[in-house]
Coordinates of C-alpha atoms in Angstrom, one line a residue:
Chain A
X1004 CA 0.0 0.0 0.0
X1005 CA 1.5 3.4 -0.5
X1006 CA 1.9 5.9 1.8
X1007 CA 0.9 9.7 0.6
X1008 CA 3.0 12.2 2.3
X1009 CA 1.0 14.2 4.2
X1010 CA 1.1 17.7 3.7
X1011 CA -1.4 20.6 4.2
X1012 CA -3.4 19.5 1.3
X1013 CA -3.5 16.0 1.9
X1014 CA -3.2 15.4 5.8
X1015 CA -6.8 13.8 6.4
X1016 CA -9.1 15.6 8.8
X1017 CA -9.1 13.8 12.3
X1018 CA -11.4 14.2 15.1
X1019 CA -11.0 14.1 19.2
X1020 CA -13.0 14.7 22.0
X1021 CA -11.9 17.1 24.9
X1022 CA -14.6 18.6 27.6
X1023 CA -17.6 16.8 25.7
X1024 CA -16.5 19.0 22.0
X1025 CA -15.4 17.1 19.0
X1026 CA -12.3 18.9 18.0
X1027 CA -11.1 18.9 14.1
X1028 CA -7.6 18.6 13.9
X1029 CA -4.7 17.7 10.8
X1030 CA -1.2 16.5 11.4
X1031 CA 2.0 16.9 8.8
X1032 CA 5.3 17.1 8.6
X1033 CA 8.7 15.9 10.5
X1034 CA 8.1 12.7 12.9
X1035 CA 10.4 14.2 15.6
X1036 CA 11.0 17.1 17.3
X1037 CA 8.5 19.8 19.2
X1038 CA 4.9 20.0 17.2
X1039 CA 3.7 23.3 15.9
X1040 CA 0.6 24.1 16.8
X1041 CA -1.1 26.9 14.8
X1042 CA -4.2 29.3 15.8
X1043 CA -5.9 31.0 12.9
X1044 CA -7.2 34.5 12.7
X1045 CA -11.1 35.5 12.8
X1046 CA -13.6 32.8 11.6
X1047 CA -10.5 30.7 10.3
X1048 CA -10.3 27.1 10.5
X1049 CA -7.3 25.3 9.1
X1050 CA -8.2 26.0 5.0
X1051 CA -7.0 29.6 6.2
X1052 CA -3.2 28.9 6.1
X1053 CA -1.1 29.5 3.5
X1054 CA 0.2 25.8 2.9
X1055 CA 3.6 27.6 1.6
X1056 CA 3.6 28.5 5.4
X1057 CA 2.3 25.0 6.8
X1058 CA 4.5 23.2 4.9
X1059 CA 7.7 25.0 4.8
X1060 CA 7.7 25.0 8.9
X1061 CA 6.6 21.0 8.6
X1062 CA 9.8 20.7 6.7
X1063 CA 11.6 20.2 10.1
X1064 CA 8.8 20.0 12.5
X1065 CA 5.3 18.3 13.1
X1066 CA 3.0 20.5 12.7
X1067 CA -1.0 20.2 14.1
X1068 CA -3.9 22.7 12.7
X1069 CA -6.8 22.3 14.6
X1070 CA -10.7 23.8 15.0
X1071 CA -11.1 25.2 18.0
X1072 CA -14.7 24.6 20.1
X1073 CA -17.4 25.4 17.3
X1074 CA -15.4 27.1 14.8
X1075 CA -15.4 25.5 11.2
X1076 CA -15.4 21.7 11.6
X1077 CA -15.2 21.0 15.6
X1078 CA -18.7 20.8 16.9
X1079 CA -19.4 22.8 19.9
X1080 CA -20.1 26.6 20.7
X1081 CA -17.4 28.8 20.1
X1082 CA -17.6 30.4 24.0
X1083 CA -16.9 34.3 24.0
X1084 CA -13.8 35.1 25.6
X1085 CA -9.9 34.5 25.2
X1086 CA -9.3 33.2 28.2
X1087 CA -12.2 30.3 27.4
X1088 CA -10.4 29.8 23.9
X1089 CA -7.2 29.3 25.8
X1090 CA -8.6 26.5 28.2
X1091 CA -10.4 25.1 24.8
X1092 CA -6.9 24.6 23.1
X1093 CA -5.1 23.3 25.9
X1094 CA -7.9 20.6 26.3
X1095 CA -6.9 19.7 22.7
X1096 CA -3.4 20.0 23.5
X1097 CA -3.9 17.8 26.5
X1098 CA -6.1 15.0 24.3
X1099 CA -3.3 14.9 21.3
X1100 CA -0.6 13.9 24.4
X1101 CA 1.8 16.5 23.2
X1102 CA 3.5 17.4 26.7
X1103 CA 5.0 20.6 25.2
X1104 CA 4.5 22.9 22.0
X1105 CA 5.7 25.7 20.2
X1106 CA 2.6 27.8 19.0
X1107 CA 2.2 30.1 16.0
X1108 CA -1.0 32.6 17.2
X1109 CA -2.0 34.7 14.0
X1110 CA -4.5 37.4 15.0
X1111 CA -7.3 36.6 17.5
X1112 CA -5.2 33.5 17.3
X1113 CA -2.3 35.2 18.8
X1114 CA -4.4 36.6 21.5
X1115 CA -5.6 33.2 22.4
X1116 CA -1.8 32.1 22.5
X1117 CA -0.6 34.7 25.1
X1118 CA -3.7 33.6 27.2
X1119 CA -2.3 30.0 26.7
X1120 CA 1.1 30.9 27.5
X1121 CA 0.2 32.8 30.7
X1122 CA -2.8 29.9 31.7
X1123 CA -0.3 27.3 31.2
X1124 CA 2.9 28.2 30.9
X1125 CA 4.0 24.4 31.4
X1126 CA 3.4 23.1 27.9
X1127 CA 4.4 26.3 25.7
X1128 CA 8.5 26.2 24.7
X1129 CA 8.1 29.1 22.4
X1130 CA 5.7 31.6 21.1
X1131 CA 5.4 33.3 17.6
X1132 CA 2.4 36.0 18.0
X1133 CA 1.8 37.2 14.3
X1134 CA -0.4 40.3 13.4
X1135 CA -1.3 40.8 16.7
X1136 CA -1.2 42.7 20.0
X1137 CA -1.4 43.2 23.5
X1138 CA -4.7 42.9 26.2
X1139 CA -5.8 46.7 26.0
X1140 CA -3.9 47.4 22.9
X1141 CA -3.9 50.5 20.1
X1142 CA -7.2 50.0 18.3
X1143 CA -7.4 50.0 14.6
X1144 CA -8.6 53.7 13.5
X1145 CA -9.7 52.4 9.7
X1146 CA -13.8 52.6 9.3
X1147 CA -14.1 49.3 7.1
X1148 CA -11.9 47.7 8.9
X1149 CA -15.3 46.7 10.8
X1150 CA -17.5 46.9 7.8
X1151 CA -15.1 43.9 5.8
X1152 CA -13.9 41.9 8.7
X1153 CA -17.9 41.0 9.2
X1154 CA -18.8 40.6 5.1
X1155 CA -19.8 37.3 4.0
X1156 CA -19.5 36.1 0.7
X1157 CA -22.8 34.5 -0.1
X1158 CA -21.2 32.1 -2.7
X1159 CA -18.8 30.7 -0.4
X1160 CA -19.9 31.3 3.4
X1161 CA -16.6 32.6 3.8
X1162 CA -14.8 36.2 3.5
X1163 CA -14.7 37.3 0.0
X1164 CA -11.0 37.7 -1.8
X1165 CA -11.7 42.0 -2.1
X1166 CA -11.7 42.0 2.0
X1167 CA -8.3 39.6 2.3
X1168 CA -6.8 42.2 0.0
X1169 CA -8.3 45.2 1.6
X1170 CA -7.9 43.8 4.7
X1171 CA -4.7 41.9 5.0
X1172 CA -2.3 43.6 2.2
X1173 CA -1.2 46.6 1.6
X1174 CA -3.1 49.1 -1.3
X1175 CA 0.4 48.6 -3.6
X1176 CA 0.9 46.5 -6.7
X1177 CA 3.8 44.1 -4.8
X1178 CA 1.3 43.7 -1.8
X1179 CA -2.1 43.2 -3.9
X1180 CA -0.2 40.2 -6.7
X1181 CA 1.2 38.4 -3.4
X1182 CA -2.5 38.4 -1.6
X1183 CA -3.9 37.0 -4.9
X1184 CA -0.9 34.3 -5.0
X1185 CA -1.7 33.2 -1.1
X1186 CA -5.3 33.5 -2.2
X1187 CA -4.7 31.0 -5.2
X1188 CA -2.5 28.5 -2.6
X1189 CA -5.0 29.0 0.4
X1190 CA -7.3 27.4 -2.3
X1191 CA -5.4 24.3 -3.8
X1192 CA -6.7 22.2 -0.9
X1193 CA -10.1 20.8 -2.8
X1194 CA -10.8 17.6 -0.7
X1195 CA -12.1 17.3 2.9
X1196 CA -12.2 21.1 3.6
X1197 CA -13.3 22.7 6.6
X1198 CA -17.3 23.8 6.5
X1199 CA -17.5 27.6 7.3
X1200 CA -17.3 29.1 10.5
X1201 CA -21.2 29.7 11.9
X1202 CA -22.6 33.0 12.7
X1203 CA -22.7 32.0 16.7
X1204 CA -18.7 32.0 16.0
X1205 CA -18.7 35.6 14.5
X1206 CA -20.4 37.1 17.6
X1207 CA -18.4 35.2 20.0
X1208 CA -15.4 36.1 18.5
X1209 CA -16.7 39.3 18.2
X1210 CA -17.0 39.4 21.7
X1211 CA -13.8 38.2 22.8
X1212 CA -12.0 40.7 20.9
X1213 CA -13.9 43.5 22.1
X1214 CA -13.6 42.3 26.0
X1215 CA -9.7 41.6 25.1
X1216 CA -9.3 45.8 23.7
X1217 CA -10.2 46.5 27.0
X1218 CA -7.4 47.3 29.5
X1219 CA -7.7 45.0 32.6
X1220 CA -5.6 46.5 35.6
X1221 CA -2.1 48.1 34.8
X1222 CA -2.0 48.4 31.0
X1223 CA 0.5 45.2 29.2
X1224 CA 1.6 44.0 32.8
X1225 CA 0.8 40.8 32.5
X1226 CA 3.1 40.6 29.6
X1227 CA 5.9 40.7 31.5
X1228 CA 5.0 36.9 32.7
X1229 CA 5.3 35.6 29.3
X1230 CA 8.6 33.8 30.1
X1231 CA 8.5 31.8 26.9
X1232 CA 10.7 33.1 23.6
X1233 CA 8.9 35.2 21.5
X1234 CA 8.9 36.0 18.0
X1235 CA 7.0 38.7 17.1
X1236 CA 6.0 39.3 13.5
X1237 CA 3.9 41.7 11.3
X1238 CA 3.3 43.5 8.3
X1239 CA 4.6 47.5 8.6
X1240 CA 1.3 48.6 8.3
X1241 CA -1.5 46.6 9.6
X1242 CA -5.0 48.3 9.3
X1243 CA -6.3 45.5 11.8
X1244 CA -4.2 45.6 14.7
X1245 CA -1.9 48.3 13.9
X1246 CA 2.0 47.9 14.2
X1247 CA 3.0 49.5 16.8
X1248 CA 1.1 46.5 18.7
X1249 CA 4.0 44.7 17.5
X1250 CA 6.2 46.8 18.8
X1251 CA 4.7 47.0 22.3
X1252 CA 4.4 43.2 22.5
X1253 CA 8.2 42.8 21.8
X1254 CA 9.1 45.9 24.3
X1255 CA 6.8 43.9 27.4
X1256 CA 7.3 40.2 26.6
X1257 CA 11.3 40.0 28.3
X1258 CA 12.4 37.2 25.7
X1259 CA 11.2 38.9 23.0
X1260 CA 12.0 39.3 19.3
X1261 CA 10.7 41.3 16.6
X1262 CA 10.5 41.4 13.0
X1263 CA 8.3 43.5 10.9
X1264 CA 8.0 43.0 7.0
X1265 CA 8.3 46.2 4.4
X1266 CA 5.1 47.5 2.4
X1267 CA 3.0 45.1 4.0
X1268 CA 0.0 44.2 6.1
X1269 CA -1.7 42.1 8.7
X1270 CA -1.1 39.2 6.5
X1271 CA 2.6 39.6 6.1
X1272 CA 3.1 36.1 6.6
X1273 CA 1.4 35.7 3.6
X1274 CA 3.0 37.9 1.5
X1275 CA 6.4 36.8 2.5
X1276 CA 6.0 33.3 3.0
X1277 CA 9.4 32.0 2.3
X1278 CA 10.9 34.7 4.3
X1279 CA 8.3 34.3 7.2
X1280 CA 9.3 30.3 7.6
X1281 CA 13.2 30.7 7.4
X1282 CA 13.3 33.7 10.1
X1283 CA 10.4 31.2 12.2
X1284 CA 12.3 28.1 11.7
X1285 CA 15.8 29.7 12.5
X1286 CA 13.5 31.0 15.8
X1287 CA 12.5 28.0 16.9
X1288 CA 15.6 26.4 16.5
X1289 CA 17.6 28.8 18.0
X1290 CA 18.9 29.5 21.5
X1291 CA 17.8 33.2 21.2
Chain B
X392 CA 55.1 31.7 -0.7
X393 CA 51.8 31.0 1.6
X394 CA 48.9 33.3 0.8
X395 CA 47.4 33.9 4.7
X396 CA 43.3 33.9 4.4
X397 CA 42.4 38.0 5.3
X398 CA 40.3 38.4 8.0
X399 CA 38.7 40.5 10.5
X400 CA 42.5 39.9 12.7
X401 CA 45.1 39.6 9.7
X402 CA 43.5 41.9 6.9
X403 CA 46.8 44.4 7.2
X404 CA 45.5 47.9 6.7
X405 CA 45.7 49.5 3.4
X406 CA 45.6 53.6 2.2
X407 CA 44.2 55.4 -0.5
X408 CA 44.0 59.4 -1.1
X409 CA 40.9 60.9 -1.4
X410 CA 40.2 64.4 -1.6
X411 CA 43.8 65.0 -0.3
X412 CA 43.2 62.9 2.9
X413 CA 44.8 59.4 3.2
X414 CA 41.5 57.1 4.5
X415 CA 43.2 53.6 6.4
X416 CA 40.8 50.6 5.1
X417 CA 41.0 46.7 5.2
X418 CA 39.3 44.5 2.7
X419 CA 38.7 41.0 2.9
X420 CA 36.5 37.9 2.3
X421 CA 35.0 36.5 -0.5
X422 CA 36.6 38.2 -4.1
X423 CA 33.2 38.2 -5.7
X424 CA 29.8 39.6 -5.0
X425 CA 28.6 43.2 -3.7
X426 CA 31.2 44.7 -1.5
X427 CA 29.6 45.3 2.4
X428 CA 31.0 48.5 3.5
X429 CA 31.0 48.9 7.5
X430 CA 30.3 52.7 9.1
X431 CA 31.3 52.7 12.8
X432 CA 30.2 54.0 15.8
X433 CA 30.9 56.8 17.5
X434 CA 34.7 58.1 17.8
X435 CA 35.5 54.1 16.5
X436 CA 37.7 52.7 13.5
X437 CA 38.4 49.6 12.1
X438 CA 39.0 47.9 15.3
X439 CA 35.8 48.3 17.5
X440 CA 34.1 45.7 14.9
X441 CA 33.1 42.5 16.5
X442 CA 35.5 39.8 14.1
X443 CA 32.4 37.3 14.6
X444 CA 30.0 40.2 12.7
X445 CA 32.8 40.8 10.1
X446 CA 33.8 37.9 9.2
X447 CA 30.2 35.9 9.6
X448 CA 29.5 38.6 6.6
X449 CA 32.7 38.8 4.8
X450 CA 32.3 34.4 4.2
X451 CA 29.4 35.8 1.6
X452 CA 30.8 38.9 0.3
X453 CA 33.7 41.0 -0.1
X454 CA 33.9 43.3 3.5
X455 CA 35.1 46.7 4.2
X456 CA 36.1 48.8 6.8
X457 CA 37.4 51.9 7.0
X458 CA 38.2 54.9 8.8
X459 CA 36.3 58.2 7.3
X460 CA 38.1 61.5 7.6
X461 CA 39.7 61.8 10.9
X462 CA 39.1 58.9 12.4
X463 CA 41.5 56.6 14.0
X464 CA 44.1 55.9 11.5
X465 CA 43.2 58.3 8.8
X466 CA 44.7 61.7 8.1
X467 CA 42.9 64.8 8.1
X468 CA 40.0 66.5 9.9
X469 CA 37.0 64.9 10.9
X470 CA 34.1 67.2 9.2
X471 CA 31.1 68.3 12.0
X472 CA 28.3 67.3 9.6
X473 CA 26.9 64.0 8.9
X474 CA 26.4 65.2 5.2
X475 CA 30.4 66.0 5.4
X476 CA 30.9 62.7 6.6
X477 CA 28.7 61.1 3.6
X478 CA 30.6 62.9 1.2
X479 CA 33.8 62.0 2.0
X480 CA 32.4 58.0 2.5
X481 CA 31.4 58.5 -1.4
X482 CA 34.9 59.7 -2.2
X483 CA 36.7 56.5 -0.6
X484 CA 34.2 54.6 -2.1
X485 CA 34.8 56.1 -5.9
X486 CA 38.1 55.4 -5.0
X487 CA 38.6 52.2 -4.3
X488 CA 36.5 52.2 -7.4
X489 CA 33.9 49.9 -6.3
X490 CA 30.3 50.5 -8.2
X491 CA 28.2 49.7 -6.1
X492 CA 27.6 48.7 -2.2
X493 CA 25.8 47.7 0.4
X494 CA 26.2 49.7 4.0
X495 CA 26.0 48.4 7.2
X496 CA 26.2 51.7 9.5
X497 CA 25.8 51.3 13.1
X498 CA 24.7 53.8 15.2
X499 CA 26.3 57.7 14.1
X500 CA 27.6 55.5 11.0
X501 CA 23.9 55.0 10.5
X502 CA 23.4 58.4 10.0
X503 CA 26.2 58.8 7.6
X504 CA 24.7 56.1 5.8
X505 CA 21.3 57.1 5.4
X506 CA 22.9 60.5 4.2
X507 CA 24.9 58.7 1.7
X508 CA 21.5 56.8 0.5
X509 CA 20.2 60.5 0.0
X510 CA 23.0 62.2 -1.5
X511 CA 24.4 59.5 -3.8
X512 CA 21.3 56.8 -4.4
X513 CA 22.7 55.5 -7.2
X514 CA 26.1 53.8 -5.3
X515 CA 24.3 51.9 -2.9
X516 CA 22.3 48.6 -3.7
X517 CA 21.2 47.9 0.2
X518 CA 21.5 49.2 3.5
X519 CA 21.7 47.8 6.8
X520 CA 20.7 50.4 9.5
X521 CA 21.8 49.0 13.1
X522 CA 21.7 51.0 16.5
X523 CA 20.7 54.1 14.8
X524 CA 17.4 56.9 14.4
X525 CA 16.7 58.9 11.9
X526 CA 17.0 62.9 11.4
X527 CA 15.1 64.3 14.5
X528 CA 14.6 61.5 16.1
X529 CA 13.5 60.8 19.8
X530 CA 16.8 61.7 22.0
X531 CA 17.7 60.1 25.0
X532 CA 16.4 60.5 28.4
X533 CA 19.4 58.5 30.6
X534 CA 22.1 61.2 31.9
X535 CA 24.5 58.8 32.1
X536 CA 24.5 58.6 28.5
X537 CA 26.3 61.8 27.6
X538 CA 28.6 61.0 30.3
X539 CA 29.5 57.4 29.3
X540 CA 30.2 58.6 25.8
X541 CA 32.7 61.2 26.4
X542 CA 35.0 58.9 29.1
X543 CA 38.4 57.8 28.0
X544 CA 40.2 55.2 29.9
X545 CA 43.3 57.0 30.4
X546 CA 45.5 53.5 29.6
X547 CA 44.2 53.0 26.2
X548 CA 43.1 56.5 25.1
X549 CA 39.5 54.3 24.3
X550 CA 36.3 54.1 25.9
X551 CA 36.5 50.9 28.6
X552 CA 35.0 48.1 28.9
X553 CA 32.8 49.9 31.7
X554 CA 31.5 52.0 29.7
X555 CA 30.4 49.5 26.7
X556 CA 29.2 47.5 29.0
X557 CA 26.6 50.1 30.5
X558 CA 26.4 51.9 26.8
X559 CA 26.2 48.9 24.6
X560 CA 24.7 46.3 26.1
X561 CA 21.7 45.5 29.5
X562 CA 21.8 45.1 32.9
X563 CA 20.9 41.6 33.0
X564 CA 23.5 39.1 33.6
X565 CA 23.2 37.5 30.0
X566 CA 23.6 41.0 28.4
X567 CA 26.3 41.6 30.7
X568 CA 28.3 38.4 29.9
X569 CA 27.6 38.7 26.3
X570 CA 29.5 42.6 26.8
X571 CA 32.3 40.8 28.2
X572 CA 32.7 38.3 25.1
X573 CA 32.2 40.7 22.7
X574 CA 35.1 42.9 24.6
X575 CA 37.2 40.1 24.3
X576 CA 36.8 38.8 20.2
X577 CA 36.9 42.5 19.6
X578 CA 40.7 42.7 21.4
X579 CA 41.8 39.6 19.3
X580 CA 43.7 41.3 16.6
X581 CA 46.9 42.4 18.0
X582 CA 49.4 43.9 15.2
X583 CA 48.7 46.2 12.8
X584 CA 46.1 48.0 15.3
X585 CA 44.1 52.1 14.7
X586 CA 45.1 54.6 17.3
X587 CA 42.6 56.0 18.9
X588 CA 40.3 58.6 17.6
X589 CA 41.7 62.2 18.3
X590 CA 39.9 64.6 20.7
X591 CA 39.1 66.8 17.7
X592 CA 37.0 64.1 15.7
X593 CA 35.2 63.5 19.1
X594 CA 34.4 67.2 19.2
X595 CA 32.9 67.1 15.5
X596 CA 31.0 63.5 15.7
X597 CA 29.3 65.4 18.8
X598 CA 28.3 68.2 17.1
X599 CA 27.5 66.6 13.7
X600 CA 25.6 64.5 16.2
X601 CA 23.3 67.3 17.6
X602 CA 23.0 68.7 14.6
X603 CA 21.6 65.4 13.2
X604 CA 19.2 65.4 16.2
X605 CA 17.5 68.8 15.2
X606 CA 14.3 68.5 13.2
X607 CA 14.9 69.6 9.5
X608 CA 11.6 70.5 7.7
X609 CA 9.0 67.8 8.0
X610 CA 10.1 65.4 10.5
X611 CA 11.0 61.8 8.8
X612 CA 10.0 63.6 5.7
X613 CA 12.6 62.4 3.9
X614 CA 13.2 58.6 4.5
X615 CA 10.9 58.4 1.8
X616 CA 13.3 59.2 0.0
X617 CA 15.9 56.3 0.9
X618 CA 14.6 53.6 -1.7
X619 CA 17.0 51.0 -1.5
X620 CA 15.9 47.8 0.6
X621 CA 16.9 48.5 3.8
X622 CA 17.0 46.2 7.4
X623 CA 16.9 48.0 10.6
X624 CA 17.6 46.3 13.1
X625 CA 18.9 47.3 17.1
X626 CA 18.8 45.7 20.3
X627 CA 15.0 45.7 22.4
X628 CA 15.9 48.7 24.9
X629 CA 18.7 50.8 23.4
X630 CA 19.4 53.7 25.9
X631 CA 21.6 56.2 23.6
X632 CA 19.0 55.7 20.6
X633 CA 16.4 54.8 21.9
X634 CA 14.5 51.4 20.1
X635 CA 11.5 53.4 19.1
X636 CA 14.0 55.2 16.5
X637 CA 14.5 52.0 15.0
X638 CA 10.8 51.7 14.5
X639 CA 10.0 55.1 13.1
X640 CA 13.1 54.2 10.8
X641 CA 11.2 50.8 9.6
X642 CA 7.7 52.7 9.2
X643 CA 8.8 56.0 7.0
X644 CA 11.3 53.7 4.6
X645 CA 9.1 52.1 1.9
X646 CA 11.6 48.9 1.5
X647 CA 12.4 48.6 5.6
X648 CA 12.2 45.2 7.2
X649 CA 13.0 45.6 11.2
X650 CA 14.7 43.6 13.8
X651 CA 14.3 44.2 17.1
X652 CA 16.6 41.8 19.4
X653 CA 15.2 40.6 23.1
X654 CA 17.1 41.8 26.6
X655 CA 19.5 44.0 24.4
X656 CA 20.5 47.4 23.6
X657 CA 22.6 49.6 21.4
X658 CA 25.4 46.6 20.9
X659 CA 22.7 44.7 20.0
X660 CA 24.6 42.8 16.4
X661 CA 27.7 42.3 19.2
X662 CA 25.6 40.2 21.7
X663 CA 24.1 38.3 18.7
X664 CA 26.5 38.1 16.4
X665 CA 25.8 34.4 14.7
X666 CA 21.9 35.3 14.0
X667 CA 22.8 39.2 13.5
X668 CA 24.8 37.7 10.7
X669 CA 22.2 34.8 9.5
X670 CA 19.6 37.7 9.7
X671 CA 21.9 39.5 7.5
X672 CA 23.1 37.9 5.0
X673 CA 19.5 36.4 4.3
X674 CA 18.7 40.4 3.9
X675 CA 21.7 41.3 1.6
X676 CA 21.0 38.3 -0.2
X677 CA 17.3 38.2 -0.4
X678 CA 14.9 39.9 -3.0
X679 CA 12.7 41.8 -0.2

């Protein structure tokens, strides 16, 4: 019988149970060393990920997307805070056996990852927070911001390709062809996709994003107990959670580093895939 | 007859005339590729490089340093302007008639190179801007600083190792130890050493320092102007310019990536030198 590698587009979907939820996870890449896990942005479930990025970091890691509780395939109600993500995804952590992870946090994703990282600091080695920010952080000052991140393509179920390029890239001619090129790779997965994320996930994550923008006793102090090494990243100018978040996160968290990407956005990982996995993989092999 | 392999500790130093002032410079590394031209800090020549930067570099690329008007083991006066100070870098560089170049200019001699960017574009393919702000910039609050800077240690005619260590480099102990073994590759080469930098070019980097500091029409107006791919990079809390200069630097240059290293300061590329130098070359040889 042969074996098909598994890869982002043709790791099967799997299924566990944690807290009573069926979780939708896939698994790819190395056989040894300390598994990835990822945490998608807003609404995503693992179609969202640029398989140029899921694959080039499998290259010399395992790697494990997963669904968190009611978003996209894992059944479930998406509950409406951080903090409840964060418990979600270390019950899933906790199910799959892994004792330790890195964790790649893109986004909301990224705010659910510093939750995790200060909830349970035991089974996170190292952190890469990408297009995101801080508990109580600079809010986004762009009026469709709003307005796109809550349009629906009716075709699809799913954001339409004009908000990714409004909303993730950058307005130039470099930034626009390299959205349509991660749009064109998001899509080469055709077989056992994700369904959409439900409208009970929208408002949930709605809600946990605006109860997160709130400052919640002495403005980034918790960061400070993010002992784990961090690797910042984002786009120069991200319209959704603006840069300088970035910048605070790297100036709070003590083990941090940053790296921000020229003429892009909140999807600079995206638009600099290559890039993006050599300067993650040299991170999480590194001593720094 | 054996042909010794130039490096950062047996390059012997080399003269050419330029504008009637006889510039010291070492070249070594690889014969082919874009020459990396190094601009030092602060009243420093040839020999306050750290040989693991230098020669991590030079193993990709042909490496120079030199000393601009002045400075350490050149002849002449050391101009009070930045812009002076770019000129006569564009005269050595005619000179040694190399075409084209990439910069890496650390702290003042990241001034000098973003005034060389503006003045002669066409000379330089990329820049690397390390430990360094931008025209106008946010100054320095620590009163140590000024203080620091201007010591001599009597025996040497140099600042010590107490003051890099405060100036350069964080109060925690792994900043601190990494000071010390930068202090000591940094002593290696023996023979064939600069003097020290004279009082007077002390007296004109400070004031072609302050005058840099002053506003000049619309603040950051014109790193717009700088077009060539550029990396910024500096150490998470720099105390003589400070970090957030490194981030204005990355947001007003169109082609900036940024850097930002955890638990470090101004010496930042000295207590990382293996991934200062992975980081780099993958900039100098990249296509972003």
């Amino acid at each position: 019988m042969e074996h098909i590698k598994r890869t982002h587009i043709t790791a099967p979907t799997q299924f566990l149970e944690a807290n009573g939820i069926r979780l939708a996870y896939r698994r790819f890449g190395s056989d040894t060393g300390v598994p990835l896990v990822f945490m998608p942005h807003f609404r995503a479930g693992m179609d969202h990920w640029d398989p140029a990025v899921t694959d080039g970091l499998a290259a010399t890691r395992p790697v494990v997307l997963f669904d968190n509780a009611g978003v996209a395939g894992s059944s479930g109600e998406t509950p409406d805070t951080i903090e409840a993500m964060a418990d979600s995804a270390a019950g899933f952590i906790a199910q799959l056996e892994l004792l330790q992870v890195d964790v790649l946090g893109f986004s909301i994703g990224g705010y659910i990852a510093q939750a995790l990282a200060l909830r349970y600091p035991a089974i996170i080695r190292r952190l890469m927070l990408v297009g995101t920010g801080p508990r109580g952080g600079e809010p986004t000052h762009d009026p469709r911001v709003l307005e796109y991140g809550a349009s629906t393509d009716p075709r699809t179920g799913e954001s339409s390709l004009e908000a990714f390029l409004y909303l993730f890239f950058r307005p130039s001619e470099t930034s626009q062809a390299a959205g349509k090129a991660f749009w064109n790779r998001r899509h080469l997965r055709r077989h056992d996709v994700d369904p959409p994320s439900s409208a009970q996930t929208m408002k949930a994550q709605r809600a946990a994003i605006n109860a997160w923008r709130e400052v919640r006793g002495e403005r980034y102090s918790e960061l400070k107990n993010i002992k784990q090494p961090t690797l910042v990243v984002n786009g120069s100018h991200d319209i959704m959670i603006p840069t300088i978040n970035a910048y605070v996160l790297s100036q709070e968290i003590p083990l941090a580093q940053l790296i921000v990407y020229p003429d892009s956005g909140h999807g600079s990982l995206f638009q600099f895939p290559a890039l993006f996995v050599a300067h993650g993989a040299m991170f999480l092999d590194g001593s720094t």
